[in-house]
mmCIF file of C-alpha atoms in Angstrom:
data_model
loop_
_atom_site.group_PDB
_atom_site.id
_atom_site.type_symbol
_atom_site.label_atom_id
_atom_site.label_comp_id
_atom_site.label_asym_id
_atom_site.label_seq_id
_atom_site.Cartn_x
_atom_site.Cartn_y
_atom_site.Cartn_z
ATOM 1 C CA MET A 710 14.518 -35.682 -2.697
ATOM 2 C CA THR A 711 12.059 -34.051 -5.092
ATOM 3 C CA VAL A 712 9.553 -36.818 -4.511
ATOM 4 C CA SER A 713 10.026 -36.616 -0.737
ATOM 5 C CA PHE A 714 9.396 -32.858 -0.858
ATOM 6 C CA LEU A 715 6.254 -33.177 -2.799
ATOM 7 C CA LEU A 716 4.925 -36.041 -0.635
ATOM 8 C CA LEU A 717 5.717 -34.271 2.639
ATOM 9 C CA LEU A 718 4.147 -30.982 1.422
ATOM 10 C CA ALA A 719 1.051 -32.781 0.191
ATOM 11 C CA ALA A 720 0.825 -34.663 3.477
ATOM 12 C CA PHE A 721 1.098 -31.443 5.426
ATOM 13 C CA VAL A 722 -1.750 -29.776 3.453
ATOM 14 C CA LEU A 723 -4.021 -32.777 3.432
ATOM 15 C CA THR A 724 -3.624 -33.723 7.058
ATOM 16 C CA HIS A 725 -3.979 -30.097 8.190
ATOM 17 C CA ILE A 726 -7.287 -29.797 6.368
ATOM 18 C CA GLY A 727 -8.432 -33.399 7.041
ATOM 19 C CA LEU A 728 -7.882 -33.289 10.830
ATOM 20 C CA ALA A 729 -9.756 -30.040 11.047
ATOM 21 C CA THR A 730 -12.896 -31.370 9.434
ATOM 22 C CA PRO A 731 -15.828 -32.052 11.870
ATOM 23 C CA PHE A 732 -15.777 -35.794 11.058
ATOM 24 C CA ALA A 733 -12.118 -36.203 12.130
ATOM 25 C CA ARG A 734 -11.943 -33.529 14.761
ATOM 26 C CA ASP A 735 -14.983 -34.566 16.730
ATOM 27 C CA ARG A 736 -13.838 -38.174 16.957
ATOM 28 C CA LEU A 737 -10.287 -37.335 17.920
ATOM 29 C CA VAL A 738 -11.479 -34.800 20.590
ATOM 30 C CA ALA A 739 -13.764 -37.511 21.974
ATOM 31 C CA ARG A 740 -10.740 -39.840 22.343
ATOM 32 C CA LEU A 741 -7.979 -37.460 23.190
ATOM 33 C CA GLY A 742 -9.668 -34.404 24.687
ATOM 34 C CA GLU A 743 -9.423 -30.871 23.369
ATOM 35 C CA LYS A 744 -5.860 -30.349 24.537
ATOM 36 C CA GLY A 745 -4.793 -33.768 23.401
ATOM 37 C CA PHE A 746 -6.200 -33.188 19.945
ATOM 38 C CA LEU A 747 -4.514 -29.780 19.679
ATOM 39 C CA GLY A 748 -1.203 -31.338 20.725
ATOM 40 C CA VAL A 749 -1.421 -34.095 18.152
ATOM 41 C CA TYR A 750 -2.645 -31.676 15.485
ATOM 42 C CA SER A 751 0.261 -29.310 16.140
ATOM 43 C CA LEU A 752 2.880 -32.074 16.322
ATOM 44 C CA VAL A 753 1.798 -33.699 13.076
ATOM 45 C CA SER A 754 1.765 -30.264 11.325
ATOM 46 C CA LEU A 755 5.195 -29.249 12.619
ATOM 47 C CA LEU A 756 6.743 -32.556 11.722
ATOM 48 C CA LEU A 757 5.397 -32.621 8.176
ATOM 49 C CA LEU A 758 6.079 -28.942 7.482
ATOM 50 C CA GLY A 759 9.597 -29.227 9.004
ATOM 51 C CA GLY A 760 10.238 -32.350 6.851
ATOM 52 C CA ALA A 761 8.983 -30.515 3.734
ATOM 53 C CA ILE A 762 11.194 -27.456 4.388
ATOM 54 C CA PHE A 763 14.232 -29.715 5.049
ATOM 55 C CA ALA A 764 13.670 -31.530 1.733
ATOM 56 C CA TYR A 765 13.061 -28.201 -0.028
ATOM 57 C CA ARG A 766 16.429 -26.868 1.171
ATOM 58 C CA GLN A 767 18.185 -29.845 -0.443
ATOM 59 C CA LEU A 768 16.733 -29.106 -3.904
ATOM 60 C CA ASP A 769 18.539 -27.123 -6.570
ATOM 61 C CA PRO A 770 16.710 -23.948 -7.623
ATOM 62 C CA TYR A 771 14.936 -24.339 -10.938
ATOM 63 C CA PRO A 772 14.339 -20.754 -12.158
ATOM 64 C CA VAL A 773 11.011 -20.243 -13.932
ATOM 65 C CA TRP A 774 10.946 -16.470 -14.118
ATOM 66 C CA ALA A 775 12.846 -13.423 -12.824
ATOM 67 C CA ALA A 776 10.993 -10.645 -10.939
ATOM 68 C CA PRO A 777 11.565 -7.101 -12.220
ATOM 69 C CA GLY A 778 13.633 -4.662 -10.210
ATOM 70 C CA TRP A 779 10.677 -2.558 -9.208
ATOM 71 C CA ALA A 780 9.114 -5.638 -7.616
ATOM 72 C CA TRP A 781 11.332 -5.358 -4.543
ATOM 73 C CA LEU A 782 9.665 -2.144 -3.409
ATOM 74 C CA PHE A 783 6.115 -3.397 -4.095
ATOM 75 C CA SER A 784 6.720 -6.761 -2.487
ATOM 76 C CA SER A 785 8.320 -5.035 0.550
ATOM 77 C CA ALA A 786 5.165 -2.953 1.012
ATOM 78 C CA LEU A 787 3.043 -6.107 0.819
ATOM 79 C CA MET A 788 5.205 -7.798 3.417
ATOM 80 C CA LEU A 789 4.849 -4.762 5.721
ATOM 81 C CA GLY A 790 1.120 -5.093 5.402
ATOM 82 C CA ALA A 791 1.294 -8.840 6.090
ATOM 83 C CA SER A 792 3.405 -8.179 9.170
ATOM 84 C CA ILE A 793 0.861 -5.720 10.475
ATOM 85 C CA LEU A 794 -1.921 -8.185 9.963
ATOM 86 C CA PHE A 795 0.073 -10.957 11.681
ATOM 87 C CA VAL A 796 0.936 -8.905 14.736
ATOM 88 C CA GLY A 797 -2.556 -7.446 14.839
ATOM 89 C CA SER A 798 -4.051 -10.937 14.830
ATOM 90 C CA LEU A 799 -2.348 -11.648 18.191
ATOM 91 C CA THR A 800 -3.528 -8.481 20.010
ATOM 92 C CA PRO A 801 -6.436 -8.503 22.484
ATOM 93 C CA ALA A 802 -8.310 -5.864 20.405
ATOM 94 C CA ASN A 803 -8.906 -8.586 17.821
ATOM 95 C CA LYS A 804 -10.803 -10.843 20.262
ATOM 96 C CA GLY A 805 -8.669 -13.918 19.662
ATOM 97 C CA LEU A 806 -6.810 -15.561 16.746
ATOM 98 C CA ALA A 807 -9.910 -16.378 14.707
ATOM 99 C CA GLY A 808 -11.889 -13.226 15.627
ATOM 100 C CA VAL A 809 -14.699 -15.236 17.253
ATOM 101 C CA PRO A 810 -17.481 -12.899 18.415
ATOM 102 C CA VAL A 811 -19.477 -13.932 21.448
ATOM 103 C CA ASP A 812 -21.977 -11.161 21.163
ATOM 104 C CA GLU A 813 -22.884 -8.267 18.844
ATOM 105 C CA ARG A 814 -19.832 -6.104 19.559
ATOM 106 C CA PRO A 815 -18.381 -4.596 16.423
ATOM 107 C CA ALA A 816 -15.101 -5.872 14.979
ATOM 108 C CA SER A 817 -11.973 -3.962 15.931
ATOM 109 C CA GLY A 818 -8.334 -3.702 15.015
ATOM 110 C CA VAL A 819 -7.099 -5.579 11.914
ATOM 111 C CA LEU A 820 -10.334 -7.600 11.886
ATOM 112 C CA ARG A 821 -11.899 -4.533 10.243
ATOM 113 C CA ILE A 822 -9.492 -5.072 7.338
ATOM 114 C CA THR A 823 -10.110 -8.825 7.107
ATOM 115 C CA ARG A 824 -11.684 -11.202 9.595
ATOM 116 C CA HIS A 825 -8.758 -13.644 8.901
ATOM 117 C CA PRO A 826 -5.693 -11.460 9.437
ATOM 118 C CA MET A 827 -3.254 -14.267 10.310
ATOM 119 C CA MET A 828 -4.322 -16.439 7.399
ATOM 120 C CA TRP A 829 -3.979 -13.604 4.968
ATOM 121 C CA ALA A 830 -0.574 -12.751 6.449
ATOM 122 C CA PHE A 831 0.577 -16.263 5.443
ATOM 123 C CA ALA A 832 -1.106 -16.026 2.097
ATOM 124 C CA ILE A 833 0.557 -12.649 1.273
ATOM 125 C CA TRP A 834 3.867 -14.147 2.380
ATOM 126 C CA ALA A 835 3.344 -17.030 -0.014
ATOM 127 C CA ILE A 836 2.362 -14.784 -2.976
ATOM 128 C CA VAL A 837 5.343 -12.448 -2.446
ATOM 129 C CA HIS A 838 7.923 -15.203 -2.017
ATOM 130 C CA ALA A 839 6.674 -17.186 -5.049
ATOM 131 C CA TRP A 840 6.715 -14.018 -7.207
ATOM 132 C CA MET A 841 10.087 -12.732 -6.068
ATOM 133 C CA SER A 842 11.904 -16.078 -6.078
ATOM 134 C CA GLY A 843 10.745 -17.461 -9.433
ATOM 135 C CA SER A 844 12.321 -20.812 -8.291
ATOM 136 C CA LEU A 845 10.050 -23.799 -8.954
ATOM 137 C CA PRO A 846 10.615 -25.468 -5.516
ATOM 138 C CA THR A 847 9.880 -22.128 -3.800
ATOM 139 C CA VAL A 848 6.798 -21.620 -5.885
ATOM 140 C CA VAL A 849 5.484 -25.057 -4.998
ATOM 141 C CA LEU A 850 6.205 -24.588 -1.284
ATOM 142 C CA ALA A 851 4.605 -21.139 -1.246
ATOM 143 C CA PHE A 852 1.630 -22.370 -3.162
ATOM 144 C CA GLY A 853 1.028 -25.141 -0.603
ATOM 145 C CA ILE A 854 1.291 -22.827 2.366
ATOM 146 C CA GLY A 855 -0.808 -20.021 0.769
ATOM 147 C CA ALA A 856 -3.543 -22.409 -0.477
ATOM 148 C CA LEU A 857 -3.769 -23.986 3.014
ATOM 149 C CA ALA A 858 -4.089 -20.556 4.656
ATOM 150 C CA LEU A 859 -6.952 -19.431 2.354
ATOM 151 C CA ILE A 860 -8.761 -22.784 2.474
ATOM 152 C CA GLY A 861 -8.349 -22.765 6.249
ATOM 153 C CA ALA A 862 -9.868 -19.280 6.460
ATOM 154 C CA ALA A 863 -12.894 -20.330 4.372
ATOM 155 C CA HIS A 864 -13.244 -23.464 6.577
ATOM 156 C CA GLN A 865 -13.232 -21.264 9.709
ATOM 157 C CA ASP A 866 -16.149 -19.308 8.378
ATOM 158 C CA VAL A 867 -18.105 -22.460 7.748
ATOM 159 C CA LYS A 868 -17.257 -23.861 11.194
ATOM 160 C CA LYS A 869 -18.094 -20.642 13.077
ATOM 161 C CA ARG A 870 -21.347 -20.279 11.122
ATOM 162 C CA ARG A 871 -22.299 -23.714 12.321
ATOM 163 C CA LEU A 872 -21.243 -23.214 15.895
ATOM 164 C CA LEU A 873 -22.286 -19.563 16.550
ATOM 165 C CA GLY A 874 -25.244 -19.178 14.214
ATOM 166 C CA GLY A 875 -26.734 -15.673 14.154
ATOM 167 C CA ASN A 876 -23.748 -14.101 16.012
ATOM 168 C CA TRP A 877 -21.350 -15.161 13.234
ATOM 169 C CA VAL A 878 -23.765 -14.171 10.448
ATOM 170 C CA ARG A 879 -23.960 -10.664 11.969
ATOM 171 C CA TYR A 880 -20.169 -10.609 12.209
ATOM 172 C CA GLU A 881 -19.727 -11.619 8.610
ATOM 173 C CA ARG A 882 -21.964 -8.818 7.513
ATOM 174 C CA GLN A 883 -19.728 -6.196 9.027
ATOM 175 C CA THR A 884 -16.381 -7.750 8.022
ATOM 176 C CA SER A 885 -14.871 -9.424 4.970
ATOM 177 C CA TYR A 886 -12.985 -12.585 4.040
ATOM 178 C CA TRP A 887 -10.908 -10.511 1.581
ATOM 179 C CA PRO A 888 -8.518 -7.802 2.744
ATOM 180 C CA LEU A 889 -10.117 -4.356 2.139
ATOM 181 C CA GLY A 890 -13.371 -6.082 1.068
ATOM 182 C CA ALA A 891 -15.303 -4.407 3.845
ATOM 183 C CA GLN A 892 -13.922 -0.999 2.833
ATOM 184 C CA PHE A 893 -14.768 -1.418 -0.865
ATOM 185 C CA SER A 894 -18.309 -2.684 0.004
ATOM 186 C CA GLY A 895 -18.929 0.169 2.434
ATOM 187 C CA ARG A 896 -19.225 -2.105 5.509
ATOM 188 C CA GLN A 897 -16.189 -0.501 7.151
ATOM 189 C CA PRO A 898 -14.743 2.992 6.796
ATOM 190 C CA TRP A 899 -11.304 3.539 5.167
ATOM 191 C CA SER A 900 -10.128 4.929 8.528
ATOM 192 C CA ALA A 901 -10.140 1.292 9.684
ATOM 193 C CA LEU A 902 -6.905 0.836 7.788
ATOM 194 C CA TRP A 903 -5.243 2.253 10.909
ATOM 195 C CA PRO A 904 -5.694 -0.744 13.241
ATOM 196 C CA GLY A 905 -3.895 0.859 16.199
ATOM 197 C CA ALA A 906 -0.377 1.661 17.300
ATOM 198 C CA VAL A 907 0.485 -1.902 18.551
ATOM 199 C CA PRO A 908 -0.180 -3.715 15.264
ATOM 200 C CA VAL A 909 1.477 -0.988 13.192
ATOM 201 C CA LEU A 910 4.616 -0.582 15.328
ATOM 202 C CA GLY A 911 4.924 -4.333 16.013
ATOM 203 C CA GLY A 912 4.403 -5.125 12.392
ATOM 204 C CA ALA A 913 7.050 -2.640 11.344
ATOM 205 C CA LEU A 914 9.461 -4.099 13.826
ATOM 206 C CA LEU A 915 8.741 -7.629 12.573
ATOM 207 C CA TRP A 916 9.124 -6.505 8.987
ATOM 208 C CA GLY A 917 12.400 -4.792 9.678
ATOM 209 C CA LEU A 918 13.817 -7.873 11.543
ATOM 210 C CA ALA A 919 12.640 -10.280 8.807
ATOM 211 C CA THR A 920 14.239 -8.009 6.119
ATOM 212 C CA PHE A 921 17.529 -8.099 7.960
ATOM 213 C CA VAL A 922 17.789 -11.813 8.682
ATOM 214 C CA HIS A 923 16.050 -13.067 5.523
ATOM 215 C CA PRO A 924 19.229 -13.636 3.407
ATOM 216 C CA MET A 925 20.768 -15.664 6.256
ATOM 217 C CA LEU A 926 17.727 -17.992 6.557
ATOM 218 C CA MET A 927 16.475 -18.569 3.046
ATOM 219 C CA ARG A 928 17.867 -19.044 -0.452
ATOM 220 C CA ALA A 929 17.311 -15.480 -1.514
ATOM 221 C CA PRO A 930 19.537 -12.796 -2.925
ATOM 222 C CA ALA A 931 20.946 -10.510 -0.292
ATOM 223 C CA VAL A 932 19.255 -7.443 -1.709
ATOM 224 C CA PRO A 933 17.185 -5.169 0.569
ATOM 225 C CA PRO A 934 13.687 -4.190 -0.631
ATOM 226 C CA TRP A 935 15.008 -0.719 -1.361
ATOM 227 C CA GLY A 936 17.905 -2.181 -3.472
ATOM 228 C CA ALA A 937 15.965 -1.458 -6.660
ATOM 229 C CA LEU A 938 16.650 2.221 -6.125
ATOM 230 C CA ALA A 939 20.442 1.802 -6.286
#
């Protein structure tokens, strides 16, 4: 089962990246059409990721480290931020999932925090779960998902730069690949950390729901993020 898990996870990462390259994507779109390609791309990704998760759940935990008690509060705060980024990436104020600008309008919403809010939501999820679990299978799974998210975000920048030219270059100058990078560099004000009521309230709701159901879904101790205070 360990070999199956590693092979399925590697296949998920490699096919997800490989099918998105211009060489593969352009040829598949020419044969299948845009919708056909997206359907095949999504189906392959879901099957491989689902298979990897199934194999993962059959593995025995192999503890590598134990997170300190205070880490629950810190990781919970990170997951709240990730939830806000995720919900914000789906709102109209963010001009679409990848934040593709069609003109010179300034970035808005969570795109002022990072121009890849959904990818960073997945990456933060991966970092937190690897750190808090300390289980080798979980670390490997989280590393695969997190690495794919960040590589995918960098690939999006390259693709949009090629497709949109000057519009994307202008957009990159006012935003940042890294969360808070635009704030630290002075490209966006710190007030941009408030992306609006919908991302914040929706993210808080998602965070609360995930905190409640998490012990039922994953191999994790049934300790709430505030349990370190007890």
